[in-house]
Short mmCIF file of C-alpha atoms in Angstrom, two decimals:
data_model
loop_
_atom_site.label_atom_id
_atom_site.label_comp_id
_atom_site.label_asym_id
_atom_site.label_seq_id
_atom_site.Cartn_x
_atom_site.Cartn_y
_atom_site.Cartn_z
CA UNK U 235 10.37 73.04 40.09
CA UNK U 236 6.74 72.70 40.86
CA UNK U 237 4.86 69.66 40.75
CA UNK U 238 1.10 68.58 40.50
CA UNK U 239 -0.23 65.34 41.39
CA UNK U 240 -2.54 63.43 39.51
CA UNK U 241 -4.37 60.20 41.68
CA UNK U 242 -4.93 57.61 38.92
CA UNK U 243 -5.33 53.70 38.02
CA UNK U 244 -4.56 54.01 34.39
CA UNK U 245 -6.59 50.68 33.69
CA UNK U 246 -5.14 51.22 30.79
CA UNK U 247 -3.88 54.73 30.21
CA UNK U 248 -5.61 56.24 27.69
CA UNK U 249 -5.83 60.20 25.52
CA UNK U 250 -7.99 61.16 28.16
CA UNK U 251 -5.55 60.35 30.94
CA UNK U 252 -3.21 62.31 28.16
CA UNK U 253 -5.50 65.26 28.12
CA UNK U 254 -5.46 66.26 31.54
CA UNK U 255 -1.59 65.96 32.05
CA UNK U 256 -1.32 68.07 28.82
CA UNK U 257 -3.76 70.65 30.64
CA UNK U 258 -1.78 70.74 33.74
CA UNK U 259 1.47 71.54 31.28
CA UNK U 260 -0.76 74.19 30.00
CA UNK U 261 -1.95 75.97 32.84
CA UNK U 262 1.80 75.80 34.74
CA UNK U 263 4.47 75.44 32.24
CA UNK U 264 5.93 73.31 30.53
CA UNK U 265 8.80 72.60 33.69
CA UNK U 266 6.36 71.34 35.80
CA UNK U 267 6.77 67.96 36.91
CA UNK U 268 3.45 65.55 36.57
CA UNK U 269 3.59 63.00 40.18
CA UNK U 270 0.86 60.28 39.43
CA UNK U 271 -0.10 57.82 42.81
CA UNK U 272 -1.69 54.84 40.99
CA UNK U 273 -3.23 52.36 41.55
CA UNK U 274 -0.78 48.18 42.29
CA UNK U 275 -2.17 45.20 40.64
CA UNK U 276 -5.80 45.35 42.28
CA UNK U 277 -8.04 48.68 41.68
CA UNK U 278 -10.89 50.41 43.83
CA UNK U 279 -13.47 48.57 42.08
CA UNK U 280 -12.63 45.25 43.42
CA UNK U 281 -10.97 43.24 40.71
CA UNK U 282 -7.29 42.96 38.98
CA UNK U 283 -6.26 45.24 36.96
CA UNK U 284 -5.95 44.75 33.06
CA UNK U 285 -2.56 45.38 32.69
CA UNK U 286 -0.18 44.78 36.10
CA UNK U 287 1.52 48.01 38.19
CA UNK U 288 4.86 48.37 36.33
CA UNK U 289 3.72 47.68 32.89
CA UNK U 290 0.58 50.26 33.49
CA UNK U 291 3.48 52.88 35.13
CA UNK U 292 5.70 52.56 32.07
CA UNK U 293 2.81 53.03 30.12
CA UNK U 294 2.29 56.33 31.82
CA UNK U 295 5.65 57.36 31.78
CA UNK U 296 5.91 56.85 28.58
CA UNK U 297 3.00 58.75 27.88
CA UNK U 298 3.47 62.02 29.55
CA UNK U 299 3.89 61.09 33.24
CA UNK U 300 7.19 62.08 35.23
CA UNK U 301 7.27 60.17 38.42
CA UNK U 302 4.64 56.97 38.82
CA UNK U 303 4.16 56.22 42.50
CA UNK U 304 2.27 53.00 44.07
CA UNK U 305 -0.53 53.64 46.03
CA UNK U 306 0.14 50.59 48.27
CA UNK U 307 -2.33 47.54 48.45
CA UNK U 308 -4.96 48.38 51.38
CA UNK U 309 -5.56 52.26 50.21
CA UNK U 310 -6.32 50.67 46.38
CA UNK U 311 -8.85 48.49 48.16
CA UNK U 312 -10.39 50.73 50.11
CA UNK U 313 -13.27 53.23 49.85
CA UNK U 314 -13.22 56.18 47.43
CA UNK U 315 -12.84 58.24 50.58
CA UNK U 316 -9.67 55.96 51.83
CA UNK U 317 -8.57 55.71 48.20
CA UNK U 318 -8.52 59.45 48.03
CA UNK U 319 -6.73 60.34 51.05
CA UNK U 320 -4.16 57.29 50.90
CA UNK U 321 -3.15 59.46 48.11
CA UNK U 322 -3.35 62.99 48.40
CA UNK U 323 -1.01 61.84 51.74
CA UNK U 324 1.64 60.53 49.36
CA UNK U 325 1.38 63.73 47.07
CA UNK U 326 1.31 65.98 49.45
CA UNK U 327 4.77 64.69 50.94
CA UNK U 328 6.53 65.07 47.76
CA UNK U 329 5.39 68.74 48.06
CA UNK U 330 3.14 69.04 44.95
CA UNK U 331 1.93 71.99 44.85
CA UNK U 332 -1.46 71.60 43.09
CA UNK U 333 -3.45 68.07 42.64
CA UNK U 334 -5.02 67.68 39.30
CA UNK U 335 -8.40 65.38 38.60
CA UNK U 336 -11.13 64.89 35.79
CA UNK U 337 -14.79 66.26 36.51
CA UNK U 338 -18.09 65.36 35.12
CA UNK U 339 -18.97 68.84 35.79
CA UNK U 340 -15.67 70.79 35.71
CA UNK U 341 -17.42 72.31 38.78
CA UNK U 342 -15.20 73.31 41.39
CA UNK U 343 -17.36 75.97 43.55
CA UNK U 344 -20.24 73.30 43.57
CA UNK U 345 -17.21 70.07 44.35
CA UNK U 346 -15.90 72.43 47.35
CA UNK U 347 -19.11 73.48 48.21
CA UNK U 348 -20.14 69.52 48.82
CA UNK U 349 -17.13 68.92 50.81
CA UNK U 350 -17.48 71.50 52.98
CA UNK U 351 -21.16 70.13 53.68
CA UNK U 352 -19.96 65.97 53.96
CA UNK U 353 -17.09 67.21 57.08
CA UNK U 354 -19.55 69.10 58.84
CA UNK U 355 -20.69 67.45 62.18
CA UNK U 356 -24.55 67.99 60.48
CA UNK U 357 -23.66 66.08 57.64
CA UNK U 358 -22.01 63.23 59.39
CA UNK U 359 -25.38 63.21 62.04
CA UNK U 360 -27.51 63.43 59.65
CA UNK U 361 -26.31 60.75 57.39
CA UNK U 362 -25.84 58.59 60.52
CA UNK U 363 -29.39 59.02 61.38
CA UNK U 364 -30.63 58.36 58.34
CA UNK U 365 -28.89 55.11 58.07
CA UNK U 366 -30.36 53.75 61.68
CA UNK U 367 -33.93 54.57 60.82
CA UNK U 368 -33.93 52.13 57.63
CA UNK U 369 -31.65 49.48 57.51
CA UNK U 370 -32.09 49.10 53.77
CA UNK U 371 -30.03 52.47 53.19
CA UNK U 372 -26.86 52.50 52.45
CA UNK U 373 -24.11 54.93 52.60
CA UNK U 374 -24.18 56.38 49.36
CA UNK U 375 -27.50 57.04 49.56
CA UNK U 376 -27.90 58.17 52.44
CA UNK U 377 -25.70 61.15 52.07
CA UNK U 378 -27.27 61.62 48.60
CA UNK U 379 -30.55 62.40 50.30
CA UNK U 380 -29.00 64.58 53.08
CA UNK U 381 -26.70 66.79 50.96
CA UNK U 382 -29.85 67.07 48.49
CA UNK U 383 -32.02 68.61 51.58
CA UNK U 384 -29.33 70.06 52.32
CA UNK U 385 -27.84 71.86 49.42
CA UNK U 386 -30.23 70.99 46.42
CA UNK U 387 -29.49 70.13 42.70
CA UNK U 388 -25.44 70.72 43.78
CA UNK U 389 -26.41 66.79 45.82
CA UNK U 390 -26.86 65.50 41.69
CA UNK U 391 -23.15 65.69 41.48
CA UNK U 392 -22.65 63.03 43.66
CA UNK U 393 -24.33 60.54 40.78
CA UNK U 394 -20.75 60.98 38.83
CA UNK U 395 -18.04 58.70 39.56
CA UNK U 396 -15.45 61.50 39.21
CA UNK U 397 -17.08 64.42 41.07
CA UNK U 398 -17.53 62.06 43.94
CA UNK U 399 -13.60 61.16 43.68
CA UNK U 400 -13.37 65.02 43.54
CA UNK U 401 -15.37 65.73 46.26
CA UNK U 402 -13.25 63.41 48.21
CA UNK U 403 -9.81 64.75 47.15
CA UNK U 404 -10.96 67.96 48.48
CA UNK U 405 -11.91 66.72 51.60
CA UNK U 406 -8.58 64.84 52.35
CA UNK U 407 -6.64 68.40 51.46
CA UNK U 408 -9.15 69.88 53.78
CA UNK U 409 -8.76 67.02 56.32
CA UNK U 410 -4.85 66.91 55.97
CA UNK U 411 -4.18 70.30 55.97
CA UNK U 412 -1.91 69.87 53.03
CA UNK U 413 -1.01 73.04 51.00
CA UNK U 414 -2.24 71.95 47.80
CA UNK U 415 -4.11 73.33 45.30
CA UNK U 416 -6.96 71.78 42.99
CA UNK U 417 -6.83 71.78 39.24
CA UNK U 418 -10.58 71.00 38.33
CA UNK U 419 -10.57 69.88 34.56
CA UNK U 420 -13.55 68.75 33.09
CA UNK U 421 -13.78 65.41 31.13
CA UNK U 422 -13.86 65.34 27.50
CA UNK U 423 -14.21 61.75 26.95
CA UNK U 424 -17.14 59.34 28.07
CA UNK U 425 -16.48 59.65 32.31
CA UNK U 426 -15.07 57.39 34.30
CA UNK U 427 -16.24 53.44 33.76
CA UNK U 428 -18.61 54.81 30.62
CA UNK U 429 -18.39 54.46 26.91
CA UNK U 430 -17.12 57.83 25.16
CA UNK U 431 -17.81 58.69 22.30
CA UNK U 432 -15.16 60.60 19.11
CA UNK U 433 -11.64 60.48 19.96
CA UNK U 434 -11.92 59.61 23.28
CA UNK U 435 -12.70 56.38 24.96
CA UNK U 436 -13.44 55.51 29.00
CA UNK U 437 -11.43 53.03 30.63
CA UNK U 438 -14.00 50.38 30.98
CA UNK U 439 -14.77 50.26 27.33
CA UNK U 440 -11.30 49.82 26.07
CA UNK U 441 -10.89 47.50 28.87
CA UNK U 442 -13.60 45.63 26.89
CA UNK U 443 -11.77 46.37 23.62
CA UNK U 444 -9.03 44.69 24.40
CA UNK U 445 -9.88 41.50 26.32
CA UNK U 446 -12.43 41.07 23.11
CA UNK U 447 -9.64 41.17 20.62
CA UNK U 448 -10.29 44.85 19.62
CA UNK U 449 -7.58 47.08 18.48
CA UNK U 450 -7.91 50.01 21.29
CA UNK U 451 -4.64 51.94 19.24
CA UNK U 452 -7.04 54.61 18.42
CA UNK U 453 -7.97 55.46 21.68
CA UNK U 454 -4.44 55.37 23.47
CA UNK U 455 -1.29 57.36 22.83
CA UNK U 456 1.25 55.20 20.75
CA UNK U 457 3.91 55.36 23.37
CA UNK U 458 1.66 53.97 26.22
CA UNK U 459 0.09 51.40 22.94
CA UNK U 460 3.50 50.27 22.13
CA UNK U 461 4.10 48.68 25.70
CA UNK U 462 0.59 47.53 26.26
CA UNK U 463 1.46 45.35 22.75
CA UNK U 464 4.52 44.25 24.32
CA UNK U 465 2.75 43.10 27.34
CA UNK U 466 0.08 41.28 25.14
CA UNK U 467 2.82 39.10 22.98
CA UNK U 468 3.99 38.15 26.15
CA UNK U 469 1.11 36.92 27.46
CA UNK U 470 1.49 39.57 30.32
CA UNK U 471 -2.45 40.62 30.66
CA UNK U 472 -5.21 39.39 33.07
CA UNK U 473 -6.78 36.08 32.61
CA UNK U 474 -10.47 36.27 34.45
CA UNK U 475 -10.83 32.64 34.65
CA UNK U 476 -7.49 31.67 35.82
CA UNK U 477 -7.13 34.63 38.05
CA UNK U 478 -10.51 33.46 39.68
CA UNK U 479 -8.94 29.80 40.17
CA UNK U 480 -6.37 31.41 41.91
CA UNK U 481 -8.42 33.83 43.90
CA UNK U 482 -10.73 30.82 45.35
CA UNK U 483 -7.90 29.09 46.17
CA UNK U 484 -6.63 31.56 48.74
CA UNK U 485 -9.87 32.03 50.13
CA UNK U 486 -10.70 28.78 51.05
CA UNK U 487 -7.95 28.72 53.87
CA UNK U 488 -9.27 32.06 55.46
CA UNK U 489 -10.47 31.15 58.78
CA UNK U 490 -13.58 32.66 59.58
CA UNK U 491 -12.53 34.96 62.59
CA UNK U 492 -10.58 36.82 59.58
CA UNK U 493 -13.81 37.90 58.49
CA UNK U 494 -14.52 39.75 61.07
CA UNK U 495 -10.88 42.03 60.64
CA UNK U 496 -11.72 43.23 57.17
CA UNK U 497 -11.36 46.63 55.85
CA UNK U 498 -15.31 47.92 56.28
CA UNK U 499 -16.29 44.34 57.62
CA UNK U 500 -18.62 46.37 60.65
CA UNK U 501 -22.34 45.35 60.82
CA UNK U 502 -21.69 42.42 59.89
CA UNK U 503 -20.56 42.52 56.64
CA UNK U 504 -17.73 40.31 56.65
CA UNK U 505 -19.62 36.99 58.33
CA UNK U 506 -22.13 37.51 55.80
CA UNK U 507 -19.56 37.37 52.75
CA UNK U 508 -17.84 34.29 54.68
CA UNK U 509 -21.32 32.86 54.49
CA UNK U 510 -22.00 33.49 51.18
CA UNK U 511 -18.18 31.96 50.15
CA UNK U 512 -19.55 28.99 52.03
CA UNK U 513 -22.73 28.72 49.63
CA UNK U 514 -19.63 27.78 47.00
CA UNK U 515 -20.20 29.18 43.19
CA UNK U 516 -17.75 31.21 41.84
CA UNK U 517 -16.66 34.72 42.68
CA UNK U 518 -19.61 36.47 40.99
CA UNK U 519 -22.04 34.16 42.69
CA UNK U 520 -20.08 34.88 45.91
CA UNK U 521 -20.80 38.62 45.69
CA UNK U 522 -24.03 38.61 44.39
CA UNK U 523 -25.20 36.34 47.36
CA UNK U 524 -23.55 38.26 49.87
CA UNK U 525 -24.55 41.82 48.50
CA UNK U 526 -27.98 43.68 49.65
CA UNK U 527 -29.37 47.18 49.59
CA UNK U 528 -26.93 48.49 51.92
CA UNK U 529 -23.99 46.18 51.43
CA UNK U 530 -23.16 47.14 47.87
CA UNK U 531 -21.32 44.71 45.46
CA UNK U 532 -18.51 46.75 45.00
CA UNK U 533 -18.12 46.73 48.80
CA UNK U 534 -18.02 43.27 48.91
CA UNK U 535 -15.91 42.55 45.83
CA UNK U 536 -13.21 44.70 47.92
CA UNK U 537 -13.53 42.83 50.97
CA UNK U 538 -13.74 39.73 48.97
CA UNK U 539 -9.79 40.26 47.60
CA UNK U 540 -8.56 41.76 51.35
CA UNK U 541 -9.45 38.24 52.16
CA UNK U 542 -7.86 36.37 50.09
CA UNK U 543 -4.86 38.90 50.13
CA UNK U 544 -4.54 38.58 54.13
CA UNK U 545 -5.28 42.33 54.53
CA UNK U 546 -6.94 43.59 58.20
CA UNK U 547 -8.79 46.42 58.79
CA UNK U 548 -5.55 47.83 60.97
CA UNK U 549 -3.88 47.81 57.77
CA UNK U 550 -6.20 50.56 56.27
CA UNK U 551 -5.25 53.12 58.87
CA UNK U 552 -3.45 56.76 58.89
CA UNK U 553 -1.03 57.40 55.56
CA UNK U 554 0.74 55.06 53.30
CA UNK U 555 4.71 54.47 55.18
CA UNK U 556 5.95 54.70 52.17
CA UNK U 557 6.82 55.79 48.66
CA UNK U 558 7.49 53.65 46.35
CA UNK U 559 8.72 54.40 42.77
CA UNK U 560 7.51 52.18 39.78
CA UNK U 561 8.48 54.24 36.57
CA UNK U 562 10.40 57.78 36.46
CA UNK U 563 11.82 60.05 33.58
CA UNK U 564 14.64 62.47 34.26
CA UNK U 565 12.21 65.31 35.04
CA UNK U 566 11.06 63.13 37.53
CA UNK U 567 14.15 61.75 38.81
CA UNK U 568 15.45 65.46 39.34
CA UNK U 569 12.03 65.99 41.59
CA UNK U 570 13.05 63.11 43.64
CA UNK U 571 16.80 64.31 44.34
CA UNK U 572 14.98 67.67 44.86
CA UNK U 573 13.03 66.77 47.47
CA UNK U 574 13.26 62.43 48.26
CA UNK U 575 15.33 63.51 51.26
CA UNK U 576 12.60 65.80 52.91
CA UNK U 577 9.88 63.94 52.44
CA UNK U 578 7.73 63.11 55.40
CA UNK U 579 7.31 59.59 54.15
CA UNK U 580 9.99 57.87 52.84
CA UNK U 581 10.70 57.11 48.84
CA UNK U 582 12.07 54.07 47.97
CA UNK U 583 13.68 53.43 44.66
CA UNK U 584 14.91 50.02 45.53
CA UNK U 585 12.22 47.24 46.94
CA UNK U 586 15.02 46.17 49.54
CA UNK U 587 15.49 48.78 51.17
CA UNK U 588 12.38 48.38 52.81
CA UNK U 589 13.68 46.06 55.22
CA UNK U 590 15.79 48.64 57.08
CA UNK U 591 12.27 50.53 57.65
CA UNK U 592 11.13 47.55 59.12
CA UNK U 593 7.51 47.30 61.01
CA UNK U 594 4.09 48.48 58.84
CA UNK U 595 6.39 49.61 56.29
CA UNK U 596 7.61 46.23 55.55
CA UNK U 597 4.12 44.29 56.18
CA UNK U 598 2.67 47.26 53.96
CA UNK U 599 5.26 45.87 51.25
CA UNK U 600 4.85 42.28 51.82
CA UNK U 601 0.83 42.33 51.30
CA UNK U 602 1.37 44.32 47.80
CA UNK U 603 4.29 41.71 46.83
CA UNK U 604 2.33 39.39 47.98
CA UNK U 605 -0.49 40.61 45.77
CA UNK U 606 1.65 40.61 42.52
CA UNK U 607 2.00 36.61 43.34
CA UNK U 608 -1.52 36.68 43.26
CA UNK U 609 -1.80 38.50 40.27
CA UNK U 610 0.46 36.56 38.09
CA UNK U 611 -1.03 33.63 38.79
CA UNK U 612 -3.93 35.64 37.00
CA UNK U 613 -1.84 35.95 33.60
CA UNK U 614 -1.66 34.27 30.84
CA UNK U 615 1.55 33.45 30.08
CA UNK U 616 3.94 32.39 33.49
CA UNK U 617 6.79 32.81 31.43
CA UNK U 618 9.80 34.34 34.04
CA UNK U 619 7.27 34.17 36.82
CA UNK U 620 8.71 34.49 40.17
CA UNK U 621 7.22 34.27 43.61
CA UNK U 622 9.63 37.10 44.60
CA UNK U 623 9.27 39.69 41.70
CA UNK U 624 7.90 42.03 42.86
CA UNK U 625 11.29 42.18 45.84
CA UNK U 626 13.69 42.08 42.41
CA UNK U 627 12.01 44.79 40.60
CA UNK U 628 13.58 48.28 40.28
CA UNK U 629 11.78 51.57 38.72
CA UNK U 630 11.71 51.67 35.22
CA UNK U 631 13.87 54.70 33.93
CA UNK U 632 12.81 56.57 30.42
CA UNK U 633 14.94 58.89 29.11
CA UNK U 634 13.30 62.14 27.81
CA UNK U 635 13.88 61.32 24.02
CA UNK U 636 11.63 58.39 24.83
CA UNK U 637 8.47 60.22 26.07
CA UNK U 638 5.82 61.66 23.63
#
């Protein structure tokens, strides 16, 4: 059986999302199996996601997925570059053969062609020196200017949310040495966080759809549709105002020093946000006041949640420990008895059985169960809430006449 991995947040799942597993069945056959690592409760934009991790995997699973991993907590909250090579690490144990990802550009020469550039030693002094001559340039940019002197109009590709994800899954195959192939397919709908237009619709704008009372059904495959509905009646979607309530609350018993061990906290990025949360205001006010030039605001809003979620930059480091599965089908199941046993990481189907890995594995665990807490404090409904839910939960199975 072969497998491709998809890296995803499904924030919701939508026919886009649908599109490019279809294409993968396309190009390799209808047997292969479709391994998406998404995205827990929080995403890499610093904020909660719409819908939380197992109702967003069933969704998926539903939809055309096989096997729905969780990327664990501190790789979701981490830089696009962590982000991507949190999971191409947990793909590439499984043994998937090819890893699969949207494109502005549908690109790949020009996408390799940039990574190859960013992992030279020229790039990275470059970029470095750029960065210590003006103090008002931040990382982004910085390499936007020095792969533009560098390479030319290719550098415009790095103004696209998903060619930049690209370009970093190809450096973390490149990096790991993983034996992976990419499957460059370019975007039909609106790009990532941007309003499509026709039959398909981005992420962000249904996101906006459905929080404004919307009906997104045209835009999402009925399958995934009929469990975001579900979720909905049951009051199971995010609440911005209580989640923020609860957010605050956490972060006003960080002690300062803890700060200073954030993810990306260097330069003194993480005493200036504990500054700014001491300026009070709410969470926007927080980030706005604590952002600059170089300190983006989506740097701080990710910093801002590995506070209040207890997370330390230690936590970001080397691969994922292990693999846990939120939602499978029996294609995906027979993947996992086909190669669970080998895996270099190891797959756990049952939340307990974390304990007998013990060590990061388990503290890996406990910040993403921890997390859910959070997150359901962020709901609407607290209906069967549990502060240990996320310890009782077990994969949700679909059986094949249940998929699309």
């Amino acid at each position: 059986m072969r497998a491709v991995g998809i890296v995803c947040e499904y924030n919701p799942f939508h026919r886009g999302h649908q599109y490019l597993i279809e294409t993968c069945r396309d190009r390799l056959g209808s047997d292969a199996a479709v391994v998406c690592a998404m995205s827990g409760d929080f995403v890499q934009r610093g904020e909660a996601a719409l819908f939380d991790k197992f109702t967003r995997a069933e969704a998926a699973c539903r939809a055309g997925a096989d096997l729905v991993l969780e990327l664990p907590l501190p790789w979701c909250l981490s830089s696009a570059e962590g982000f991507a090579s949190g999971a191409v690490a947990m793909l590439t144990a499984l043994g998937c053969e090819y890893l699969a990802f949207g494109s502005e550009s549908g690109d790949g020469e020009t996408l390799r062609k940039l990574a190859a550039y960013l992992l030279s030693s020229d790039a990275l002094t470059d970029i470095r020196r750029r960065m210590g001559a003006d103090a008002s340039l931040s990382f982004a940019r910085a390499r936007q200017i020095s792969a533009q002197e560098a390479l030319g109009d290719a550098a415009l590709f790095l103004n696209s949310p998903n060619d930049i994800l690209g370009v970093e899954y190809l450096k973390a195959i490149k990096i790991s040495g993983a034996d992976m192939k990419p499957l460059i397919v370019r975007r039909e709908d609106g790009g990532h966080d941007s309003r499509g237009e026709g039959a398909f619709c981005s992420a962000m704008q249904l996101r906006e759809m459905i929080l404004g009372g919307t009906d997104p059904a045209p835009y999402i495959p009925a399958e995934a549709m009929a469990v975001y509905r579900s979720a909905m009646e049951a009051g199971k979607i995010r609440d911005d105002r209580l989640l923020e309530t609860a957010l605050l609350s956490r972060l006003y018993f960080v002690k300062p020093e803890a700060f200073d061990r954030l993810p990306d906290a260097g330069g003194g990025a993480g005493r200036r946000l504990f500054k700014a949360l001491l300026n009070g205001g709410g969470t926007d006010q927080i980030i706005a006041a604590a952002s600059s030039k170089r300190l983006t605001a989506a740097r701080m809003r990710r910093m801002l949640y590995c506070a209040a979620l207890g997370l330390c930059a230690e936590d970001t480091k080397g691969v994922p420990p292990c693999l846990r599965v939120l939602a499978a089908d029996e294609k995906g199941r027979a993947l996992l008895r086909e190669r669970g046993a080998d895996s270099p990481i190891p797959v756990l189907t049952k939340p307990a059985a974390v304990r007998a890995l013990g060590g990061r594995a388990e503290r890996i665990f406990t910040l993403g169960a921890d997390a859910h807490n959070l997150y359901s404090l962020g709901q609407r409904s607290r209906a069967g809430m549990h502060p240990d839910a996320d310890w009782r939960r077990n994969p949700t199975i679909v059986k094949n006449d249940e998929k699309t």
